[in-house]
Short mmCIF file of C-alpha atoms in Angstrom, two decimals:
data_model
loop_
_atom_site.label_atom_id
_atom_site.label_comp_id
_atom_site.label_asym_id
_atom_site.label_seq_id
_atom_site.Cartn_x
_atom_site.Cartn_y
_atom_site.Cartn_z
CA MET M 967 2.46 -66.16 71.94
CA VAL M 968 3.85 -62.72 71.06
CA LYS M 969 7.19 -64.23 70.19
CA SER M 970 5.51 -66.85 67.96
CA LEU M 971 3.44 -64.20 66.17
CA LYS M 972 6.45 -61.95 65.69
CA GLU M 973 8.65 -64.81 64.45
CA THR M 974 5.98 -66.01 62.03
CA LEU M 975 5.30 -62.57 60.59
CA ASP M 976 9.00 -61.70 60.40
CA MET M 977 9.79 -64.98 58.65
CA ALA M 978 6.92 -64.57 56.20
CA SER M 979 7.94 -60.97 55.55
CA SER M 980 11.49 -61.94 54.68
CA SER M 981 10.68 -64.90 52.43
CA SER M 982 10.52 -64.63 48.67
CA SER M 983 6.90 -65.75 48.63
CA THR M 984 4.56 -63.31 50.33
CA PRO M 985 1.66 -65.19 51.92
CA LEU M 986 1.07 -62.17 54.14
CA SER M 987 0.02 -60.19 51.09
CA LYS M 988 -3.07 -62.44 50.88
CA LEU M 989 -4.06 -62.14 54.56
CA LYS M 990 -7.46 -60.44 54.85
CA SER M 991 -8.12 -60.55 58.60
CA LEU M 992 -5.85 -60.20 61.63
CA LYS M 993 -6.78 -60.28 65.30
CA ILE M 994 -4.26 -59.41 68.01
CA GLU M 995 -5.56 -59.85 71.52
CA GLY M 996 -4.25 -60.24 75.03
CA LYS M 997 -1.85 -58.74 77.48
CA LEU M 998 1.05 -58.32 75.09
CA PRO M 999 3.65 -56.07 76.71
CA ASP M 1000 5.95 -55.99 73.67
CA ILE M 1001 3.36 -54.76 71.18
CA ARG M 1002 3.43 -50.97 70.80
CA ASP M 1003 2.97 -50.80 67.04
CA LEU M 1004 3.28 -53.06 64.02
CA PRO M 1005 6.78 -53.29 62.55
CA PHE M 1006 7.25 -51.70 59.13
CA GLN M 1007 7.94 -55.01 57.36
CA TRP M 1008 4.56 -56.34 58.52
CA GLN M 1009 2.80 -53.19 57.37
CA ARG M 1010 4.51 -53.35 54.00
CA ASN M 1011 3.38 -56.94 53.37
CA LEU M 1012 -0.20 -56.86 54.69
CA THR M 1013 -1.48 -55.20 51.53
CA SER M 1014 -4.77 -57.15 51.35
CA LEU M 1015 -5.69 -56.75 55.01
CA GLU M 1016 -9.37 -55.77 55.20
CA HIS M 1017 -10.21 -56.37 58.87
CA LEU M 1018 -7.96 -55.57 61.84
CA GLU M 1019 -9.01 -56.24 65.41
CA ILE M 1020 -6.82 -55.31 68.39
CA GLY M 1021 -7.94 -55.97 71.94
CA ASP M 1022 -6.49 -55.64 75.41
CA VAL M 1023 -3.08 -54.47 74.17
CA ASP M 1024 -2.17 -52.01 76.92
CA ASN M 1025 0.97 -50.57 75.32
CA LEU M 1026 -0.47 -49.72 71.91
CA VAL M 1027 0.67 -46.15 71.31
CA ILE M 1028 1.14 -45.72 67.58
CA TRP M 1029 -1.76 -45.44 65.15
CA PHE M 1030 -0.78 -47.32 62.01
CA VAL M 1031 -3.97 -48.30 60.19
CA ASP M 1032 -3.36 -45.73 57.44
CA LYS M 1033 -0.55 -48.05 56.26
CA PHE M 1034 -3.00 -50.68 54.99
CA PRO M 1035 -4.51 -49.72 51.61
CA SER M 1036 -7.29 -52.36 51.64
CA LEU M 1037 -8.39 -51.88 55.26
CA GLN M 1038 -12.17 -51.55 55.60
CA LYS M 1039 -12.84 -52.26 59.27
CA VAL M 1040 -10.86 -51.61 62.45
CA VAL M 1041 -11.95 -52.73 65.91
CA ILE M 1042 -9.93 -51.55 68.92
CA TYR M 1043 -11.02 -52.33 72.47
CA GLY M 1044 -9.42 -52.48 75.89
CA CYS M 1045 -6.33 -50.59 74.69
CA ASP M 1046 -4.77 -47.56 76.34
CA LEU M 1047 -4.64 -45.66 73.06
CA LYS M 1048 -4.16 -41.99 73.92
CA ALA M 1049 -5.21 -40.36 70.65
CA LEU M 1050 -6.20 -40.94 67.04
CA PRO M 1051 -4.97 -38.78 64.17
#
């Protein structure tokens, strides 16, 4: 699942059309050992993201929501996030 998500977002980020720029809601959930933060290319292209939900991602260590200009709502649960800025 993580590999599929990463491949999809990487491919969409590198294409000339930017469907990610229209994405308004993203939910990442589950025991995903490789997710510590969101790669820069994803952050750069998720310009319309309004709702971000992250759950049960144990290795989440980097706070990155300030990178999304349209973000209105963030839900984080079950994560071992040590601190918020």
